[in-house]
């Protein structure tokens, strides 16, 4: 396996590479969701490169940057088993050699980045857009694979690619879930045994919301209100539960093709996000 830690070595390898390259950017602590992206990437390009970098720019004050799980050894083992041959694992000095205080930043459109997760995580999508722009310049892939688990991120990045004319094809990957419906996430390991038992309720409630909003013309805000109460009774602190258009991310007064339910909720110290499309 080729493991690059510096940009020069990565660029050298990239320039000599024959065939197409797909980039799968991650923050490490890899799980089945990430590995599905790697497998999908391998169907669309001759080579796959996984980047592993916990990007400090996309964490706000008081968020879990310091305790975010870092496990390069087991990540490399999982990638090897999944047949991934190429990894880029830079450190902060490589990514931000002049520090992070005074830096050129990529600002995504407000309409996409200030709603949903953007409300409680100001600056998050600017951090994502900035690091991704840097990775795309360093790696120069033909294909970029992102998961629908972070659906808002996917939309933000799609606009970033268009607005900044990146010549890369974006390939969205469906959400991978545990048998009980909980979406795989590096943050699931923060959950206590009791919280892990409750966690699948988030997806179950999303399924119920999709079913109900397809069946009736009910006001999504009212549906969300009842669902929020039920989740809070189970122990969640709900941050948002909203029906929005899957492309513009604008609020919708009723279900329509392309609509999607979005949820973020906390269980103890763990913030979970999930989303589900309305297939009308
Ligand atoms: P992260 O390491 O959390 O930054 O995630 C890296 C990539 O994996 C992002 O494109 C995520 O959307 C994607 N991803 C994470 N979890 C899942 C999942 N359960 N299913 C599909 N994609 C996922």
PDB file of N, CA and C in Angstrom, residues 53-119:
ATOM      1  N   UNK A  53      -8.050  12.624   7.132  1.00  0.00           N
ATOM      2  CA  UNK A  53      -7.599  13.846   7.789  1.00  0.00           C
ATOM      3  C   UNK A  53      -8.753  14.421   8.619  1.00  0.00           C
ATOM      4  N   UNK A  54      -8.517  14.576   9.917  1.00  0.00           N
ATOM      5  CA  UNK A  54      -9.527  15.197  10.778  1.00  0.00           C
ATOM      6  C   UNK A  54      -9.305  16.697  10.677  1.00  0.00           C
ATOM      7  N   UNK A  55     -10.170  17.331   9.898  1.00  0.00           N
ATOM      8  CA  UNK A  55      -9.966  18.730   9.512  1.00  0.00           C
ATOM      9  C   UNK A  55     -10.418  19.684  10.616  1.00  0.00           C
ATOM     10  N   UNK A  56      -9.464  20.324  11.300  1.00  0.00           N
ATOM     11  CA  UNK A  56      -9.863  21.182  12.439  1.00  0.00           C
ATOM     12  C   UNK A  56     -10.760  22.338  12.018  1.00  0.00           C
ATOM     13  N   UNK A  57     -10.630  22.748  10.753  1.00  0.00           N
ATOM     14  CA  UNK A  57     -11.383  23.917  10.274  1.00  0.00           C
ATOM     15  C   UNK A  57     -12.893  23.707  10.301  1.00  0.00           C
ATOM     16  N   UNK A  58     -13.330  22.462  10.255  1.00  0.00           N
ATOM     17  CA  UNK A  58     -14.772  22.237  10.186  1.00  0.00           C
ATOM     18  C   UNK A  58     -15.395  21.922  11.539  1.00  0.00           C
ATOM     19  N   UNK A  59     -14.583  22.029  12.603  1.00  0.00           N
ATOM     20  CA  UNK A  59     -15.110  21.844  13.959  1.00  0.00           C
ATOM     21  C   UNK A  59     -15.241  23.206  14.624  1.00  0.00           C
ATOM     22  N   UNK A  60     -16.358  23.416  15.318  1.00  0.00           N
ATOM     23  CA  UNK A  60     -16.550  24.669  16.044  1.00  0.00           C
ATOM     24  C   UNK A  60     -16.001  24.554  17.448  1.00  0.00           C
ATOM     25  N   UNK A  61     -15.935  25.713  18.165  1.00  0.00           N
ATOM     26  CA  UNK A  61     -15.501  25.665  19.556  1.00  0.00           C
ATOM     27  C   UNK A  61     -16.465  24.790  20.360  1.00  0.00           C
ATOM     28  N   UNK A  62     -15.921  23.955  21.225  1.00  0.00           N
ATOM     29  CA  UNK A  62     -16.785  23.104  22.050  1.00  0.00           C
ATOM     30  C   UNK A  62     -17.241  21.840  21.338  1.00  0.00           C
ATOM     31  N   UNK A  63     -16.893  21.668  20.068  1.00  0.00           N
ATOM     32  CA  UNK A  63     -17.249  20.419  19.390  1.00  0.00           C
ATOM     33  C   UNK A  63     -16.196  19.348  19.691  1.00  0.00           C
ATOM     34  N   UNK A  64     -16.329  18.184  19.030  1.00  0.00           N
ATOM     35  CA  UNK A  64     -15.556  17.015  19.462  1.00  0.00           C
ATOM     36  C   UNK A  64     -14.217  16.835  18.728  1.00  0.00           C
ATOM     37  N   UNK A  65     -13.606  17.935  18.272  1.00  0.00           N
ATOM     38  CA  UNK A  65     -12.340  17.791  17.532  1.00  0.00           C
ATOM     39  C   UNK A  65     -11.293  17.007  18.341  1.00  0.00           C
ATOM     40  N   UNK A  66     -11.137  17.366  19.624  1.00  0.00           N
ATOM     41  CA  UNK A  66     -10.077  16.736  20.416  1.00  0.00           C
ATOM     42  C   UNK A  66     -10.330  15.253  20.661  1.00  0.00           C
ATOM     43  N   UNK A  67     -11.592  14.904  20.868  1.00  0.00           N
ATOM     44  CA  UNK A  67     -11.867  13.491  21.183  1.00  0.00           C
ATOM     45  C   UNK A  67     -12.284  12.690  19.955  1.00  0.00           C
ATOM     46  N   UNK A  68     -12.277  13.322  18.766  1.00  0.00           N
ATOM     47  CA  UNK A  68     -12.667  12.587  17.556  1.00  0.00           C
ATOM     48  C   UNK A  68     -11.746  11.377  17.403  1.00  0.00           C
ATOM     49  N   UNK A  69     -12.313  10.165  17.210  1.00  0.00           N
ATOM     50  CA  UNK A  69     -11.458   8.961  17.203  1.00  0.00           C
ATOM     51  C   UNK A  69     -10.459   8.923  16.048  1.00  0.00           C
ATOM     52  N   UNK A  70      -9.204   8.714  16.380  1.00  0.00           N
ATOM     53  CA  UNK A  70      -8.140   8.632  15.365  1.00  0.00           C
ATOM     54  C   UNK A  70      -7.492   7.256  15.478  1.00  0.00           C
ATOM     55  N   UNK A  71      -7.466   6.524  14.378  1.00  0.00           N
ATOM     56  CA  UNK A  71      -7.092   5.116  14.394  1.00  0.00           C
ATOM     57  C   UNK A  71      -6.397   4.711  13.117  1.00  0.00           C
ATOM     58  N   UNK A  72      -5.309   5.386  12.787  1.00  0.00           N
ATOM     59  CA  UNK A  72      -4.700   5.169  11.466  1.00  0.00           C
ATOM     60  C   UNK A  72      -4.338   3.701  11.232  1.00  0.00           C
ATOM     61  N   UNK A  73      -3.839   3.028  12.296  1.00  0.00           N
ATOM     62  CA  UNK A  73      -3.436   1.619  12.143  1.00  0.00           C
ATOM     63  C   UNK A  73      -4.585   0.753  11.655  1.00  0.00           C
ATOM     64  N   UNK A  74      -5.720   0.821  12.349  1.00  0.00           N
ATOM     65  CA  UNK A  74      -6.835  -0.049  11.944  1.00  0.00           C
ATOM     66  C   UNK A  74      -7.466   0.447  10.642  1.00  0.00           C
ATOM     67  N   UNK A  75      -7.412   1.772  10.379  1.00  0.00           N
ATOM     68  CA  UNK A  75      -7.918   2.283   9.089  1.00  0.00           C
ATOM     69  C   UNK A  75      -7.149   1.657   7.927  1.00  0.00           C
ATOM     70  N   UNK A  76      -5.826   1.610   8.070  1.00  0.00           N
ATOM     71  CA  UNK A  76      -5.000   1.081   6.980  1.00  0.00           C
ATOM     72  C   UNK A  76      -5.271  -0.405   6.778  1.00  0.00           C
ATOM     73  N   UNK A  77      -5.491  -1.103   7.900  1.00  0.00           N
ATOM     74  CA  UNK A  77      -5.780  -2.529   7.789  1.00  0.00           C
ATOM     75  C   UNK A  77      -7.110  -2.747   7.044  1.00  0.00           C
ATOM     76  N   UNK A  78      -8.141  -1.978   7.431  1.00  0.00           N
ATOM     77  CA  UNK A  78      -9.453  -2.121   6.772  1.00  0.00           C
ATOM     78  C   UNK A  78      -9.363  -1.784   5.286  1.00  0.00           C
ATOM     79  N   UNK A  79      -8.607  -0.728   4.973  1.00  0.00           N
ATOM     80  CA  UNK A  79      -8.478  -0.331   3.565  1.00  0.00           C
ATOM     81  C   UNK A  79      -7.744  -1.406   2.766  1.00  0.00           C
ATOM     82  N   UNK A  80      -6.717  -1.991   3.383  1.00  0.00           N
ATOM     83  CA  UNK A  80      -5.977  -3.071   2.723  1.00  0.00           C
ATOM     84  C   UNK A  80      -6.910  -4.235   2.413  1.00  0.00           C
ATOM     85  N   UNK A  81      -7.740  -4.592   3.416  1.00  0.00           N
ATOM     86  CA  UNK A  81      -8.687  -5.704   3.213  1.00  0.00           C
ATOM     87  C   UNK A  81      -9.698  -5.373   2.127  1.00  0.00           C
ATOM     88  N   UNK A  82     -10.044  -4.067   2.014  1.00  0.00           N
ATOM     89  CA  UNK A  82     -11.032  -3.654   1.003  1.00  0.00           C
ATOM     90  C   UNK A  82     -10.380  -3.460  -0.369  1.00  0.00           C
ATOM     91  N   UNK A  83      -9.078  -3.689  -0.457  1.00  0.00           N
ATOM     92  CA  UNK A  83      -8.396  -3.603  -1.746  1.00  0.00           C
ATOM     93  C   UNK A  83      -7.977  -2.194  -2.126  1.00  0.00           C
ATOM     94  N   UNK A  84      -8.008  -1.263  -1.160  1.00  0.00           N
ATOM     95  CA  UNK A  84      -7.558   0.096  -1.479  1.00  0.00           C
ATOM     96  C   UNK A  84      -6.036   0.172  -1.339  1.00  0.00           C
ATOM     97  N   UNK A  85      -5.395   0.667  -2.360  1.00  0.00           N
ATOM     98  CA  UNK A  85      -3.927   0.626  -2.417  1.00  0.00           C
ATOM     99  C   UNK A  85      -3.278   1.955  -2.060  1.00  0.00           C
ATOM    100  N   UNK A  86      -4.075   3.040  -1.994  1.00  0.00           N
ATOM    101  CA  UNK A  86      -3.471   4.368  -1.912  1.00  0.00           C
ATOM    102  C   UNK A  86      -4.157   5.226  -0.855  1.00  0.00           C
ATOM    103  N   UNK A  87      -3.330   5.775   0.039  1.00  0.00           N
ATOM    104  CA  UNK A  87      -3.872   6.570   1.141  1.00  0.00           C
ATOM    105  C   UNK A  87      -3.081   7.863   1.258  1.00  0.00           C
ATOM    106  N   UNK A  88      -3.810   8.954   1.468  1.00  0.00           N
ATOM    107  CA  UNK A  88      -3.163  10.240   1.763  1.00  0.00           C
ATOM    108  C   UNK A  88      -3.546  10.609   3.189  1.00  0.00           C
ATOM    109  N   UNK A  89      -2.561  10.676   4.073  1.00  0.00           N
ATOM    110  CA  UNK A  89      -2.834  10.963   5.488  1.00  0.00           C
ATOM    111  C   UNK A  89      -1.939  12.112   5.953  1.00  0.00           C
ATOM    112  N   UNK A  90      -2.303  13.340   5.566  1.00  0.00           N
ATOM    113  CA  UNK A  90      -1.462  14.489   5.936  1.00  0.00           C
ATOM    114  C   UNK A  90      -1.695  14.891   7.392  1.00  0.00           C
ATOM    115  N   UNK A  91      -0.789  15.690   7.941  1.00  0.00           N
ATOM    116  CA  UNK A  91      -1.057  16.262   9.266  1.00  0.00           C
ATOM    117  C   UNK A  91      -1.352  17.761   9.117  1.00  0.00           C
ATOM    118  N   UNK A  92      -1.591  18.427  10.240  1.00  0.00           N
ATOM    119  CA  UNK A  92      -2.004  19.836  10.188  1.00  0.00           C
ATOM    120  C   UNK A  92      -0.939  20.723   9.531  1.00  0.00           C
ATOM    121  N   UNK A  93       0.347  20.373   9.739  1.00  0.00           N
ATOM    122  CA  UNK A  93       1.406  21.205   9.151  1.00  0.00           C
ATOM    123  C   UNK A  93       1.415  21.118   7.632  1.00  0.00           C
ATOM    124  N   UNK A  94       1.045  19.949   7.125  1.00  0.00           N
ATOM    125  CA  UNK A  94       0.979  19.781   5.672  1.00  0.00           C
ATOM    126  C   UNK A  94      -0.247  20.520   5.124  1.00  0.00           C
ATOM    127  N   UNK A  95      -1.375  20.407   5.817  1.00  0.00           N
ATOM    128  CA  UNK A  95      -2.613  21.012   5.311  1.00  0.00           C
ATOM    129  C   UNK A  95      -2.660  22.520   5.542  1.00  0.00           C
ATOM    130  N   UNK A  96      -2.169  22.964   6.695  1.00  0.00           N
ATOM    131  CA  UNK A  96      -2.241  24.402   7.026  1.00  0.00           C
ATOM    132  C   UNK A  96      -0.873  24.892   7.489  1.00  0.00           C
ATOM    133  N   UNK A  97       0.104  24.971   6.569  1.00  0.00           N
ATOM    134  CA  UNK A  97       1.477  25.315   6.982  1.00  0.00           C
ATOM    135  C   UNK A  97       1.585  26.715   7.584  1.00  0.00           C
ATOM    136  N   UNK A  98       0.645  27.606   7.290  1.00  0.00           N
ATOM    137  CA  UNK A  98       0.694  28.956   7.881  1.00  0.00           C
ATOM    138  C   UNK A  98      -0.261  29.087   9.063  1.00  0.00           C
ATOM    139  N   UNK A  99      -0.729  27.949   9.577  1.00  0.00           N
ATOM    140  CA  UNK A  99      -1.678  27.992  10.678  1.00  0.00           C
ATOM    141  C   UNK A  99      -3.098  28.136  10.152  1.00  0.00           C
ATOM    142  N   UNK A 100      -4.034  28.240  11.077  1.00  0.00           N
ATOM    143  CA  UNK A 100      -5.439  28.242  10.662  1.00  0.00           C
ATOM    144  C   UNK A 100      -6.145  29.555  10.964  1.00  0.00           C
ATOM    145  N   UNK A 101      -5.394  30.519  11.506  1.00  0.00           N
ATOM    146  CA  UNK A 101      -6.037  31.762  11.920  1.00  0.00           C
ATOM    147  C   UNK A 101      -6.212  32.735  10.768  1.00  0.00           C
ATOM    148  N   UNK A 102      -5.261  32.752   9.878  1.00  0.00           N
ATOM    149  CA  UNK A 102      -5.221  33.771   8.836  1.00  0.00           C
ATOM    150  C   UNK A 102      -4.985  33.051   7.521  1.00  0.00           C
ATOM    151  N   UNK A 103      -6.088  32.743   6.852  1.00  0.00           N
ATOM    152  CA  UNK A 103      -6.039  31.723   5.804  1.00  0.00           C
ATOM    153  C   UNK A 103      -7.035  32.086   4.717  1.00  0.00           C
ATOM    154  N   UNK A 104      -6.728  31.753   3.478  1.00  0.00           N
ATOM    155  CA  UNK A 104      -7.718  31.890   2.407  1.00  0.00           C
ATOM    156  C   UNK A 104      -8.793  30.827   2.617  1.00  0.00           C
ATOM    157  N   UNK A 105     -10.051  31.283   2.637  1.00  0.00           N
ATOM    158  CA  UNK A 105     -11.174  30.392   2.963  1.00  0.00           C
ATOM    159  C   UNK A 105     -12.103  30.305   1.760  1.00  0.00           C
ATOM    160  N   UNK A 106     -12.702  29.152   1.542  1.00  0.00           N
ATOM    161  CA  UNK A 106     -13.709  29.004   0.484  1.00  0.00           C
ATOM    162  C   UNK A 106     -15.098  29.055   1.133  1.00  0.00           C
ATOM    163  N   UNK A 107     -15.884  30.055   0.756  1.00  0.00           N
ATOM    164  CA  UNK A 107     -17.210  30.228   1.360  1.00  0.00           C
ATOM    165  C   UNK A 107     -18.291  29.668   0.438  1.00  0.00           C
ATOM    166  N   UNK A 108     -19.036  28.664   0.901  1.00  0.00           N
ATOM    167  CA  UNK A 108     -20.107  28.112   0.068  1.00  0.00           C
ATOM    168  C   UNK A 108     -21.333  29.015   0.091  1.00  0.00           C
ATOM    169  N   UNK A 109     -22.289  28.825  -0.858  1.00  0.00           N
ATOM    170  CA  UNK A 109     -23.479  29.669  -0.886  1.00  0.00           C
ATOM    171  C   UNK A 109     -24.248  29.595   0.441  1.00  0.00           C
ATOM    172  N   UNK A 110     -24.723  30.751   0.887  1.00  0.00           N
ATOM    173  CA  UNK A 110     -25.432  30.813   2.176  1.00  0.00           C
ATOM    174  C   UNK A 110     -26.702  29.970   2.178  1.00  0.00           C
ATOM    175  N   UNK A 111     -27.395  29.966   1.029  1.00  0.00           N
ATOM    176  CA  UNK A 111     -28.688  29.257   0.987  1.00  0.00           C
ATOM    177  C   UNK A 111     -28.503  27.777   1.331  1.00  0.00           C
ATOM    178  N   UNK A 112     -27.350  27.232   1.023  1.00  0.00           N
ATOM    179  CA  UNK A 112     -27.099  25.814   1.310  1.00  0.00           C
ATOM    180  C   UNK A 112     -26.389  25.596   2.642  1.00  0.00           C
ATOM    181  N   UNK A 113     -25.588  26.570   3.054  1.00  0.00           N
ATOM    182  CA  UNK A 113     -24.709  26.320   4.202  1.00  0.00           C
ATOM    183  C   UNK A 113     -25.209  26.915   5.514  1.00  0.00           C
ATOM    184  N   UNK A 114     -26.268  27.744   5.450  1.00  0.00           N
ATOM    185  CA  UNK A 114     -26.712  28.367   6.707  1.00  0.00           C
ATOM    186  C   UNK A 114     -27.924  27.660   7.297  1.00  0.00           C
ATOM    187  N   UNK A 115     -28.498  26.691   6.557  1.00  0.00           N
ATOM    188  CA  UNK A 115     -29.674  25.975   7.059  1.00  0.00           C
ATOM    189  C   UNK A 115     -29.236  24.665   7.718  1.00  0.00           C
ATOM    190  N   UNK A 116     -30.207  23.925   8.274  1.00  0.00           N
ATOM    191  CA  UNK A 116     -29.966  22.581   8.846  1.00  0.00           C
ATOM    192  C   UNK A 116     -28.737  22.592   9.766  1.00  0.00           C
ATOM    193  N   UNK A 117     -27.686  21.807   9.446  1.00  0.00           N
ATOM    194  CA  UNK A 117     -26.499  21.759  10.324  1.00  0.00           C
ATOM    195  C   UNK A 117     -25.787  23.105  10.399  1.00  0.00           C
ATOM    196  N   UNK A 118     -25.953  23.935   9.363  1.00  0.00           N
ATOM    197  CA  UNK A 118     -25.279  25.225   9.336  1.00  0.00           C
ATOM    198  C   UNK A 118     -25.741  26.155  10.449  1.00  0.00           C
ATOM    199  N   UNK A 119     -26.961  25.947  10.929  1.00  0.00           N
ATOM    200  CA  UNK A 119     -27.464  26.835  11.990  1.00  0.00           C
ATOM    201  C   UNK A 119     -26.714  26.633  13.301  1.00  0.00           C
TER     202      UNK A 119
END
